[in-house]
């Protein structure tokens, strides 16, 4: 097993159809932004087929053809999501700070890849587009955990990534549970890389931004999070086995489209860029109405 | 696929300890037979009943342990419905919207498996919910209502075990009121005892369903009381969303009996035996075990 700082899951440029795992050669490169700009991203190949067991460096290099989410739909299981988790976001919505995390879920089928894969507005909602962005910090579990304490929780984390909890506000308001409005196909873009937790000992020091067509919509240091990574992993694991590959998306800061006057929802052609520091980089997706 | 019998089970064989899909030799309510210690056996299927290439073999094996009728990996996504049975359907308008939630795969359990109430949920108003579980055999998205039942492979019984307290429904009010931690504990989605093909169920809207706890009747209704039919649920859930083959839908649970609603001692506790039964699908029996020990999360 070779050690690694950052990994990407990708399809190689030579048009192979088997996803591969690699570590970007340039440790400082924003992989998501580079792909978006058409720049070449070179990686050192690993012999494993999953970030959960990447194996050993083969000694060969490869060029990224298409970026994929760090974990696959088959590995991720049901995505765990933390509701209200940023203090300033609570303030903008006039909500009290919760004392326990609100937990909901997105199905595995909602997992989506970075650019060029799109944010999809479902056909049946095309006329009412109230599709909204939510920049989120993602945790990927590396070791099966259940009933873990806060002190040991980080032992079970594999690494971190960026996500967009794409949500449809019209349908969200129509029912009490958020499962439908946040669970459409491709409503959870994730990536562009997974950063090893060893590189980020304290996630609260990271910064996250969200830009819509180049305009800054969300910005926060992660110290504005109400619950820490350790608290969230510990809490969610009580009574529930979180298997390796489980993705936990951890809430969004203030500045969602819904909170603007007029609202800044996403329509056909809109781009949303989620950037997280610490080596994670920029998760970019362009909005498309499903045909 | 035409030679696959309409009732299938998944089980660990006594002969070699391996897991198989099979067609039960015994007829009748397999859940009751298994519970009473009757030795069950099955004709082995070469694979999952959902796969078109699966064949019925001539090999017969003994059932050492009955499992959930489908393996968790084959299911991938469990979709559930919020309350949608009415005591008097004619008095309630048909809902245009519905409450969709998910149960993660770690919740799947089989007949006779203990339903374990974790320390975090002990005392938090834990409840049973007998439901008709729909198993999809054909993938679909934006499915029109009139085509919805074509996507159904079959049905089984499910108990959507729920902590009403952790859901913010009783007791402690939880901001955001999302049910994520209230339905997702390990073993909180027992399924079984058999998977019955849709070919055998003429009309999913004509099935009696009931729950007893320690022999006392707690829920008693009929799928005719569902406000949204199975076909309507499939159609609505598939809007903008691919429902994959093998995924299951928990179609909502009837209201408890009035006598239960008024009972302050109604919640499930250690040692309770829960039986969930759906007409034609058998009886799913599980016992409650409360986890002991100190709570590990400070929240």
Coordinates of C-alpha atoms in Angstrom, one line a residue:
Chain A
X1 CA 0.0 0.0 0.0
X2 CA 1.4 3.4 -1.0
X3 CA 0.6 6.4 1.1
X4 CA -1.2 9.3 -0.6
X5 CA -2.2 12.9 0.0
X6 CA -4.8 13.4 -2.6
X7 CA -6.5 10.9 -5.0
X8 CA -8.7 11.3 -8.0
X9 CA -11.0 8.7 -9.5
X10 CA -11.1 9.2 -13.3
X11 CA -11.4 7.8 -16.7
X12 CA -8.1 8.0 -18.6
X13 CA -7.6 10.3 -21.6
X14 CA -6.9 7.3 -23.8
X15 CA -10.7 6.6 -23.6
X16 CA -10.5 3.6 -21.4
X17 CA -13.9 2.8 -19.7
X18 CA -12.6 1.4 -16.5
X19 CA -12.3 4.0 -13.7
X20 CA -8.8 4.4 -12.4
X21 CA -7.3 5.9 -9.2
X22 CA -4.3 8.3 -9.3
X23 CA -2.6 11.0 -7.3
X24 CA -2.1 14.3 -9.1
X25 CA 1.6 14.8 -9.9
X26 CA 1.3 18.5 -9.1
X27 CA 0.3 18.6 -5.4
X28 CA -0.8 22.2 -5.5
X29 CA -3.0 21.9 -8.6
X30 CA -6.7 22.7 -8.4
X31 CA -7.7 19.6 -10.4
X32 CA -11.3 20.6 -10.9
X33 CA -10.4 24.0 -12.3
X34 CA -7.7 22.6 -14.5
X35 CA -10.1 20.1 -16.1
X36 CA -12.6 22.9 -16.6
X37 CA -10.0 25.1 -18.3
X38 CA -8.9 22.3 -20.6
X39 CA -5.5 21.9 -19.0
X40 CA -3.8 18.6 -18.8
X41 CA -3.9 16.8 -15.4
X42 CA -1.2 14.2 -14.9
X43 CA -1.5 11.6 -12.1
X44 CA 0.6 8.8 -10.7
X45 CA -1.4 5.6 -11.2
X46 CA -2.3 3.3 -8.3
X47 CA -3.2 -0.3 -8.9
X48 CA -6.4 -0.3 -6.9
X49 CA -9.8 0.5 -8.4
X50 CA -11.2 2.4 -5.4
X51 CA -10.1 5.1 -3.1
X52 CA -11.1 2.8 -0.3
X53 CA -8.3 0.5 -1.3
X54 CA -6.1 2.3 -3.7
X55 CA -3.2 -0.2 -3.5
X56 CA 0.3 0.6 -4.6
X57 CA 1.7 3.1 -7.1
X58 CA 2.4 1.4 -10.3
X59 CA 5.2 3.7 -11.4
X60 CA 3.2 4.8 -14.4
X61 CA 1.6 8.1 -15.1
X62 CA -1.8 8.8 -16.8
X63 CA -3.7 11.8 -18.1
X64 CA -7.1 12.4 -16.7
X65 CA -9.8 12.2 -19.4
X66 CA -12.9 12.6 -17.2
X67 CA -13.1 13.3 -13.5
X68 CA -15.4 11.1 -11.5
X69 CA -16.8 11.4 -8.0
X70 CA -14.1 10.1 -5.5
X71 CA -16.4 7.2 -4.5
X72 CA -18.7 5.4 -6.9
X73 CA -22.5 5.0 -6.7
X74 CA -22.0 1.3 -5.8
X75 CA -19.7 2.2 -2.9
X76 CA -21.4 5.2 -1.5
X77 CA -24.6 3.7 -0.2
X78 CA -27.2 6.2 1.0
X79 CA -25.6 9.6 1.5
X80 CA -25.9 11.0 4.9
X81 CA -26.6 14.8 5.1
X82 CA -26.5 17.2 8.0
X83 CA -29.1 19.9 7.9
X84 CA -28.6 23.4 9.4
X85 CA -24.9 23.4 10.4
X86 CA -23.6 27.0 10.0
X87 CA -24.3 29.7 12.5
X88 CA -24.6 32.6 10.0
X89 CA -27.0 30.4 7.9
X90 CA -29.2 29.9 10.9
X91 CA -29.2 33.6 11.4
X92 CA -30.2 34.4 7.8
X93 CA -33.1 31.9 8.0
X94 CA -34.1 33.1 11.5
X95 CA -33.6 29.7 13.1
X96 CA -32.1 28.9 16.5
X97 CA -28.9 27.0 16.7
X98 CA -29.8 23.3 17.0
X99 CA -28.3 21.2 19.8
X100 CA -28.3 18.0 17.8
X101 CA -27.6 17.6 14.1
X102 CA -30.6 17.3 11.8
X103 CA -29.9 14.2 9.6
X104 CA -31.5 13.4 6.3
X105 CA -30.4 11.4 3.3
X106 CA -29.9 11.4 -0.5
X107 CA -30.0 8.2 -2.4
X108 CA -26.9 6.7 -4.1
X109 CA -28.4 7.5 -7.5
X110 CA -28.1 11.2 -6.8
X111 CA -24.3 11.0 -6.7
X112 CA -22.8 12.9 -9.7
X113 CA -19.4 13.7 -11.1
X114 CA -17.6 17.0 -11.5
X115 CA -17.5 19.1 -14.7
X116 CA -18.3 18.3 -17.5
X117 CA -21.2 16.4 -15.9
X118 CA -24.0 18.8 -15.2
X119 CA -26.4 19.8 -12.4
X120 CA -29.6 18.5 -13.8
X121 CA -33.0 20.2 -13.5
X122 CA -35.6 17.3 -13.8
X123 CA -37.9 17.6 -16.8
X124 CA -41.0 17.8 -14.6
X125 CA -39.6 20.9 -12.8
X126 CA -38.3 22.7 -15.9
X127 CA -41.0 25.3 -15.8
X128 CA -40.7 26.1 -12.1
X129 CA -37.0 26.1 -11.7
X130 CA -36.3 26.7 -8.1
X131 CA -33.2 24.6 -8.3
X132 CA -30.7 25.8 -5.8
X133 CA -27.1 25.3 -4.9
X134 CA -25.6 24.4 -1.6
X135 CA -21.8 24.3 -1.2
X136 CA -20.9 21.6 1.3
X137 CA -17.8 20.0 2.8
X138 CA -17.9 16.3 2.4
X139 CA -16.5 13.5 4.7
X140 CA -15.8 10.1 3.3
X141 CA -15.7 7.2 5.8
X142 CA -12.8 4.8 5.4
X143 CA -13.5 2.2 8.1
X144 CA -16.8 0.7 9.2
X145 CA -17.9 2.5 12.3
X146 CA -20.7 2.2 14.8
X147 CA -21.2 3.7 18.2
X148 CA -17.9 5.6 17.9
X149 CA -17.0 8.3 20.5
X150 CA -16.0 11.8 19.4
X151 CA -12.5 11.1 20.6
X152 CA -12.1 8.1 18.2
X153 CA -14.3 9.4 15.3
X154 CA -11.5 10.7 13.1
X155 CA -9.9 7.3 13.1
X156 CA -12.8 6.2 10.8
X157 CA -12.5 9.0 8.3
X158 CA -10.7 8.4 5.1
X159 CA -10.7 11.9 3.8
X160 CA -12.5 15.0 2.7
X161 CA -14.0 16.4 -0.5
X162 CA -16.5 19.1 -1.8
X163 CA -20.1 18.5 -2.6
X164 CA -23.1 20.4 -3.9
X165 CA -26.4 19.5 -2.1
X166 CA -28.5 20.5 -5.1
X167 CA -32.0 21.1 -3.9
X168 CA -35.4 22.0 -5.5
X169 CA -37.0 24.6 -3.2
X170 CA -40.6 24.3 -4.6
X171 CA -40.8 20.6 -3.8
X172 CA -38.9 21.1 -0.6
X173 CA -41.6 23.3 0.8
X174 CA -44.4 20.9 -0.3
X175 CA -43.6 18.1 2.2
X176 CA -41.9 17.9 5.6
X177 CA -39.2 15.4 4.6
X178 CA -36.5 16.6 2.2
X179 CA -35.9 13.2 0.6
X180 CA -37.7 14.0 -2.6
X181 CA -36.5 17.5 -3.3
X182 CA -32.9 16.8 -2.7
X183 CA -32.9 13.2 -4.1
X184 CA -33.3 13.7 -7.9
X185 CA -30.8 12.0 -10.2
X186 CA -27.4 13.7 -10.1
X187 CA -28.4 16.0 -7.3
X188 CA -25.2 15.4 -5.4
X189 CA -22.1 16.3 -7.4
X190 CA -19.0 15.4 -5.5
X191 CA -15.3 15.9 -6.0
X192 CA -12.9 16.8 -7.6
X193 CA -10.6 14.9 -5.3
X194 CA -10.4 13.2 -2.0
X195 CA -7.8 14.7 0.3
X196 CA -6.4 12.3 2.9
X197 CA -7.5 13.3 6.4
X198 CA -3.8 13.4 7.4
X199 CA -3.5 16.6 5.3
X200 CA -6.4 18.2 7.2
X201 CA -6.0 17.6 10.9
X202 CA -8.5 20.5 11.7
X203 CA -11.2 21.0 9.2
X204 CA -12.4 24.2 10.9
X205 CA -9.4 26.0 9.5
X206 CA -10.6 25.4 5.9
X207 CA -12.4 28.0 3.8
X208 CA -15.3 27.3 1.4
X209 CA -16.7 29.5 -1.3
X210 CA -19.5 29.2 -3.8
X211 CA -19.6 31.2 -7.1
X212 CA -22.5 31.4 -9.5
X213 CA -21.3 32.4 -13.0
X214 CA -18.3 34.0 -11.4
X215 CA -20.3 35.9 -8.7
X216 CA -19.5 35.1 -5.1
X217 CA -22.6 33.7 -3.4
X218 CA -21.4 31.8 -0.4
X219 CA -18.2 32.2 1.6
X220 CA -17.3 30.9 5.0
X221 CA -14.5 29.6 7.1
X222 CA -15.5 26.1 8.4
X223 CA -15.2 27.3 12.0
X224 CA -18.7 28.6 11.4
X225 CA -19.9 25.0 11.5
X226 CA -22.1 24.3 14.5
X227 CA -21.0 20.6 14.8
X228 CA -17.4 19.4 14.2
X229 CA -16.4 16.5 12.0
X230 CA -15.8 14.3 15.0
X231 CA -19.2 15.3 16.5
X232 CA -21.1 14.5 13.3
X233 CA -19.4 11.2 12.7
X234 CA -19.9 10.1 16.3
X235 CA -23.6 11.2 16.3
X236 CA -24.6 9.6 13.0
X237 CA -22.8 6.3 13.9
X238 CA -24.9 5.8 17.1
X239 CA -26.8 2.6 16.5
X240 CA -26.0 2.7 12.8
X241 CA -23.1 1.1 11.0
X242 CA -21.5 3.5 8.5
X243 CA -19.7 1.4 6.0
X244 CA -16.5 2.4 4.2
X245 CA -17.4 4.7 1.3
X246 CA -20.2 6.4 3.1
X247 CA -20.3 10.1 2.2
X248 CA -21.5 12.6 4.8
X249 CA -22.3 16.1 3.5
X250 CA -22.1 18.6 6.3
X251 CA -24.5 21.5 5.6
X252 CA -24.2 24.7 3.8
X253 CA -23.2 28.3 4.8
X254 CA -25.3 31.4 4.4
X255 CA -25.9 32.7 0.9
X256 CA -28.1 30.0 -0.7
X257 CA -30.0 31.2 -3.8
X258 CA -33.3 30.9 -1.9
X259 CA -32.2 33.5 0.6
X260 CA -31.6 36.2 -1.9
X261 CA -34.1 38.8 -2.9
X262 CA -34.9 38.1 -5.7
X263 CA -33.8 34.4 -5.4
X264 CA -30.7 33.4 -7.2
X265 CA -31.8 29.9 -8.4
X266 CA -29.9 28.0 -11.0
X267 CA -31.3 27.9 -14.6
X268 CA -30.0 26.4 -17.8
X269 CA -26.4 27.4 -18.4
X270 CA -25.7 28.6 -14.9
X271 CA -22.4 27.4 -13.5
X272 CA -21.8 26.8 -9.8
X273 CA -18.3 26.5 -8.5
X274 CA -17.7 25.1 -5.0
X275 CA -14.2 25.7 -3.7
X276 CA -12.8 24.2 -0.5
X277 CA -9.2 25.0 0.6
X278 CA -6.8 22.5 2.0
X279 CA -6.1 20.9 -1.4
X280 CA -9.7 19.9 -2.2
X281 CA -10.1 22.5 -5.0
X282 CA -13.1 23.4 -7.1
X283 CA -16.1 21.3 -7.8
X284 CA -17.7 22.8 -11.0
X285 CA -21.0 21.9 -12.6
X286 CA -23.0 23.6 -15.3
X287 CA -26.8 23.5 -15.1
X288 CA -28.8 21.7 -17.7
X289 CA -32.5 21.1 -18.0
X290 CA -33.1 17.4 -18.6
X291 CA -34.3 16.7 -22.1
Chain B
X1 CA -37.5 -16.7 -16.1
X2 CA -41.0 -18.3 -16.5
X3 CA -39.9 -21.4 -14.4
X4 CA -39.1 -19.3 -11.4
X5 CA -41.8 -20.0 -8.8
X6 CA -43.8 -17.1 -7.5
X7 CA -42.4 -17.4 -3.9
X8 CA -38.7 -17.1 -3.2
X9 CA -36.6 -16.9 -0.1
X10 CA -32.9 -16.2 0.7
X11 CA -31.4 -18.5 3.3
X12 CA -28.3 -20.0 4.8
X13 CA -28.2 -23.7 4.0
X14 CA -27.6 -26.3 6.8
X15 CA -25.6 -28.5 4.4
X16 CA -22.8 -26.1 3.7
X17 CA -23.4 -22.8 5.6
X18 CA -23.6 -20.8 2.3
X19 CA -26.2 -18.3 1.2
X20 CA -28.7 -19.2 -1.5
X21 CA -31.9 -18.0 -3.1
X22 CA -34.5 -20.7 -3.3
X23 CA -38.1 -21.6 -3.9
X24 CA -39.6 -22.9 -0.6
X25 CA -40.9 -26.5 -0.6
X26 CA -43.3 -25.8 2.2
X27 CA -46.5 -24.0 1.5
X28 CA -48.4 -21.8 4.0
X29 CA -47.1 -18.9 6.1
X30 CA -43.4 -19.4 6.1
X31 CA -42.8 -16.9 8.9
X32 CA -45.1 -18.9 11.3
X33 CA -43.6 -22.2 10.2
X34 CA -40.1 -21.0 10.7
X35 CA -41.0 -19.4 14.1
X36 CA -42.5 -22.7 15.3
X37 CA -39.3 -24.6 14.4
X38 CA -40.6 -26.4 11.4
X39 CA -37.7 -27.6 9.2
X40 CA -37.9 -25.6 6.0
X41 CA -36.3 -26.6 2.7
X42 CA -36.0 -25.0 -0.7
X43 CA -35.2 -25.7 -4.3
X44 CA -32.1 -23.7 -5.1
X45 CA -32.2 -20.9 -7.6
X46 CA -29.1 -20.3 -9.7
X47 CA -29.2 -16.6 -8.7
X48 CA -31.4 -13.8 -7.6
X49 CA -35.1 -14.0 -8.6
X50 CA -34.7 -10.6 -10.1
X51 CA -32.2 -11.7 -12.7
X52 CA -33.7 -12.9 -16.0
X53 CA -31.0 -15.5 -16.4
X54 CA -31.8 -17.2 -13.1
X55 CA -32.8 -20.9 -13.4
X56 CA -34.6 -23.1 -10.9
X57 CA -32.3 -26.0 -10.2
X58 CA -33.3 -29.5 -9.0
X59 CA -31.1 -29.2 -5.9
X60 CA -33.0 -29.1 -2.6
X61 CA -31.3 -27.7 0.6
X62 CA -32.4 -27.3 4.2
X63 CA -32.9 -23.8 5.6
X64 CA -30.6 -23.2 8.6
X65 CA -31.4 -19.5 8.8
X66 CA -34.0 -17.5 6.9
X67 CA -32.6 -14.2 5.6
X68 CA -34.2 -11.0 4.1
X69 CA -35.6 -12.1 0.7
X70 CA -33.1 -10.0 -1.2
X71 CA -29.5 -9.2 -0.3
X72 CA -28.8 -5.6 0.7
X73 CA -26.3 -5.0 -2.1
X74 CA -29.0 -5.9 -4.6
X75 CA -31.4 -3.4 -3.1
X76 CA -29.1 -0.4 -3.0
X77 CA -31.8 2.1 -2.1
X78 CA -34.8 1.8 0.3
X79 CA -37.4 4.5 -0.2
X80 CA -40.1 5.0 2.4
X81 CA -43.4 6.9 2.6
X82 CA -44.7 9.0 5.4
X83 CA -48.2 8.4 6.8
X84 CA -50.6 7.8 4.0
X85 CA -53.4 5.6 5.3
X86 CA -56.7 7.2 6.3
X87 CA -59.3 5.8 8.6
X88 CA -61.9 7.2 6.2
X89 CA -60.5 7.7 2.7
X90 CA -63.6 9.5 1.5
X91 CA -63.1 12.3 4.0
X92 CA -59.6 13.0 3.0
X93 CA -58.5 14.7 -0.3
X94 CA -56.0 12.7 -2.3
X95 CA -52.6 14.1 -1.4
X96 CA -50.7 15.8 -4.2
X97 CA -47.4 15.6 -2.3
X98 CA -45.9 12.9 -0.2
X99 CA -43.2 12.5 2.4
X100 CA -40.3 10.6 1.0
X101 CA -37.4 9.4 3.2
X102 CA -34.7 6.8 2.9
X103 CA -33.5 4.0 5.1
X104 CA -29.9 3.0 4.6
X105 CA -29.0 -0.6 3.8
X106 CA -27.5 -1.3 7.3
X107 CA -31.1 -1.4 8.5
X108 CA -32.0 -4.6 6.6
X109 CA -32.7 -7.6 8.8
X110 CA -34.5 -11.0 8.3
X111 CA -37.2 -12.9 9.9
X112 CA -36.5 -13.7 13.6
X113 CA -33.5 -11.3 13.7
X114 CA -33.6 -9.1 16.8
X115 CA -34.7 -5.5 16.4
X116 CA -32.0 -3.8 18.4
X117 CA -32.9 -0.5 20.0
X118 CA -29.6 1.3 20.3
X119 CA -28.7 3.2 23.5
X120 CA -29.3 6.4 21.7
X121 CA -33.0 5.5 21.1
X122 CA -33.9 3.6 24.3
X123 CA -36.9 5.4 25.8
X124 CA -37.5 7.5 22.8
X125 CA -40.9 6.1 21.8
X126 CA -39.9 3.3 19.5
X127 CA -42.6 2.0 17.3
X128 CA -43.5 -0.7 14.7
X129 CA -44.9 0.0 11.3
X130 CA -46.3 -2.8 9.2
X131 CA -46.1 -2.0 5.5
X132 CA -46.5 -3.5 2.1
X133 CA -43.0 -3.5 0.6
X134 CA -42.7 -3.2 -3.2
X135 CA -39.7 -4.6 -5.0
X136 CA -38.9 -3.1 -8.4
X137 CA -38.0 -5.5 -11.2
X138 CA -37.6 -3.0 -13.9
X139 CA -35.7 0.3 -13.7
X140 CA -37.7 3.5 -14.6
X141 CA -37.8 7.3 -14.4
X142 CA -40.8 9.6 -14.9
X143 CA -43.0 6.5 -15.0
X144 CA -46.7 7.2 -16.0
X145 CA -49.2 5.8 -13.4
X146 CA -50.7 3.5 -16.0
X147 CA -47.4 1.8 -16.6
X148 CA -46.2 1.8 -12.9
X149 CA -47.1 -1.8 -12.0
X150 CA -45.2 -3.1 -14.9
X151 CA -42.1 -2.1 -13.0
X152 CA -43.0 -4.2 -10.0
X153 CA -41.3 -7.5 -9.5
X154 CA -43.1 -8.5 -6.3
X155 CA -44.0 -7.8 -2.7
X156 CA -43.0 -8.7 0.8
X157 CA -43.8 -7.6 4.4
X158 CA -41.6 -4.9 6.0
X159 CA -41.6 -3.4 9.4
X160 CA -40.5 0.2 9.2
X161 CA -39.2 0.4 12.8
X162 CA -39.2 4.1 13.9
X163 CA -38.3 6.1 16.9
X164 CA -41.2 8.7 17.1
X165 CA -39.2 10.6 19.7
X166 CA -36.0 10.9 17.6
X167 CA -38.2 11.9 14.6
X168 CA -39.5 14.8 16.5
X169 CA -43.0 13.5 16.3
X170 CA -43.5 12.9 20.1
X171 CA -41.4 14.1 22.9
X172 CA -38.5 16.3 22.1
X173 CA -39.1 18.7 19.2
X174 CA -36.3 18.5 16.7
X175 CA -35.7 21.5 14.5
X176 CA -35.9 20.7 10.8
X177 CA -37.8 17.6 11.8
X178 CA -36.0 15.2 9.4
X179 CA -36.3 11.5 10.2
X180 CA -32.8 10.6 9.3
X181 CA -31.7 9.3 12.8
X182 CA -35.2 8.0 13.6
X183 CA -35.4 5.1 11.2
X184 CA -31.8 4.2 10.3
X185 CA -30.5 2.0 13.1
X186 CA -29.0 -1.4 12.3
X187 CA -31.8 -4.0 12.1
X188 CA -34.6 -1.4 11.8
X189 CA -35.9 -2.7 8.4
X190 CA -36.8 -6.4 8.8
X191 CA -38.0 -7.8 5.5
X192 CA -39.6 -11.1 4.7
X193 CA -40.4 -13.9 5.2
X194 CA -40.8 -14.5 1.5
X195 CA -40.7 -12.4 -1.7
X196 CA -43.9 -13.0 -3.6
X197 CA -44.0 -12.3 -7.3
X198 CA -46.6 -9.7 -8.6
X199 CA -48.0 -12.6 -10.7
X200 CA -49.5 -14.0 -7.5
X201 CA -50.9 -10.7 -6.2
X202 CA -53.8 -9.7 -8.3
X203 CA -54.4 -6.4 -6.7
X204 CA -51.9 -4.8 -4.2
X205 CA -54.7 -2.5 -3.1
X206 CA -56.7 -5.3 -1.6
X207 CA -54.4 -6.7 1.1
X208 CA -55.2 -6.9 4.8
X209 CA -52.3 -5.9 7.0
X210 CA -51.8 -6.0 10.8
X211 CA -49.4 -5.9 13.6
X212 CA -49.5 -7.7 17.0
X213 CA -47.2 -7.1 19.9
X214 CA -47.0 -10.0 22.4
X215 CA -50.2 -11.3 20.8
X216 CA -52.2 -8.0 21.2
X217 CA -53.5 -6.4 18.1
X218 CA -52.0 -3.0 17.5
X219 CA -52.5 -2.2 13.8
X220 CA -55.2 -3.5 11.5
X221 CA -56.1 -2.2 8.1
X222 CA -56.1 -2.9 4.4
X223 CA -54.1 -1.5 1.6
X224 CA -57.4 -0.3 0.2
X225 CA -57.0 2.5 2.7
X226 CA -53.8 3.8 1.2
X227 CA -54.4 7.4 0.0
X228 CA -51.8 7.0 -2.8
X229 CA -51.9 3.6 -4.5
X230 CA -48.7 1.6 -5.2
X231 CA -48.9 2.7 -8.9
X232 CA -49.3 6.3 -7.9
X233 CA -46.4 6.1 -5.4
X234 CA -44.1 4.6 -8.0
X235 CA -45.1 7.3 -10.5
X236 CA -44.6 10.1 -8.1
X237 CA -41.3 8.8 -6.7
X238 CA -39.9 8.3 -10.2
X239 CA -40.3 12.0 -11.1
X240 CA -36.8 13.2 -12.0
X241 CA -35.5 10.1 -10.2
X242 CA -34.4 6.7 -11.5
X243 CA -35.9 3.9 -9.5
X244 CA -33.4 1.1 -10.0
X245 CA -34.2 -2.6 -10.4
X246 CA -33.9 -4.2 -7.0
X247 CA -34.8 -1.0 -5.1
X248 CA -37.6 -1.2 -2.7
X249 CA -40.5 1.0 -1.6
X250 CA -42.0 1.0 1.8
X251 CA -45.5 2.1 1.1
X252 CA -46.6 3.6 4.4
X253 CA -48.2 2.2 7.5
X254 CA -51.8 2.3 8.8
X255 CA -52.7 4.3 11.8
X256 CA -52.6 2.3 15.0
X257 CA -55.8 1.2 16.7
X258 CA -57.5 3.9 18.7
X259 CA -56.9 1.9 21.9
X260 CA -53.2 2.0 21.1
X261 CA -53.1 5.8 20.4
X262 CA -54.4 6.4 23.9
X263 CA -52.1 4.0 25.6
X264 CA -49.1 5.7 27.3
X265 CA -47.3 2.4 27.5
X266 CA -47.6 1.7 23.8
X267 CA -43.9 1.9 22.9
X268 CA -41.7 -1.1 22.1
X269 CA -39.4 -2.4 24.9
X270 CA -37.0 -5.1 25.5
X271 CA -38.4 -8.6 25.1
X272 CA -41.5 -7.5 23.0
X273 CA -42.4 -9.9 20.1
X274 CA -43.6 -8.0 17.1
X275 CA -45.5 -9.7 14.3
X276 CA -46.2 -7.9 11.1
X277 CA -48.5 -9.6 8.6
X278 CA -49.7 -8.8 5.1
X279 CA -52.3 -10.9 3.4
X280 CA -50.7 -13.4 1.1
X281 CA -47.2 -12.5 2.1
X282 CA -46.9 -14.2 5.4
X283 CA -45.9 -13.0 8.9
X284 CA -42.7 -11.3 9.8
X285 CA -41.7 -12.0 13.4
X286 CA -38.9 -10.2 15.3
X287 CA -38.1 -9.6 19.0
X288 CA -36.9 -6.4 20.6
X289 CA -33.6 -6.1 22.2
X290 CA -32.6 -2.9 24.0
X291 CA -28.9 -2.2 23.9
X292 CA -27.4 -1.5 27.3
X293 CA -24.3 0.5 28.1
X294 CA -23.1 4.1 28.2
X295 CA -23.9 6.4 25.3
X296 CA -20.8 7.2 23.2
X297 CA -21.9 10.4 21.6
X298 CA -22.0 13.5 23.8
X299 CA -24.8 15.0 21.6

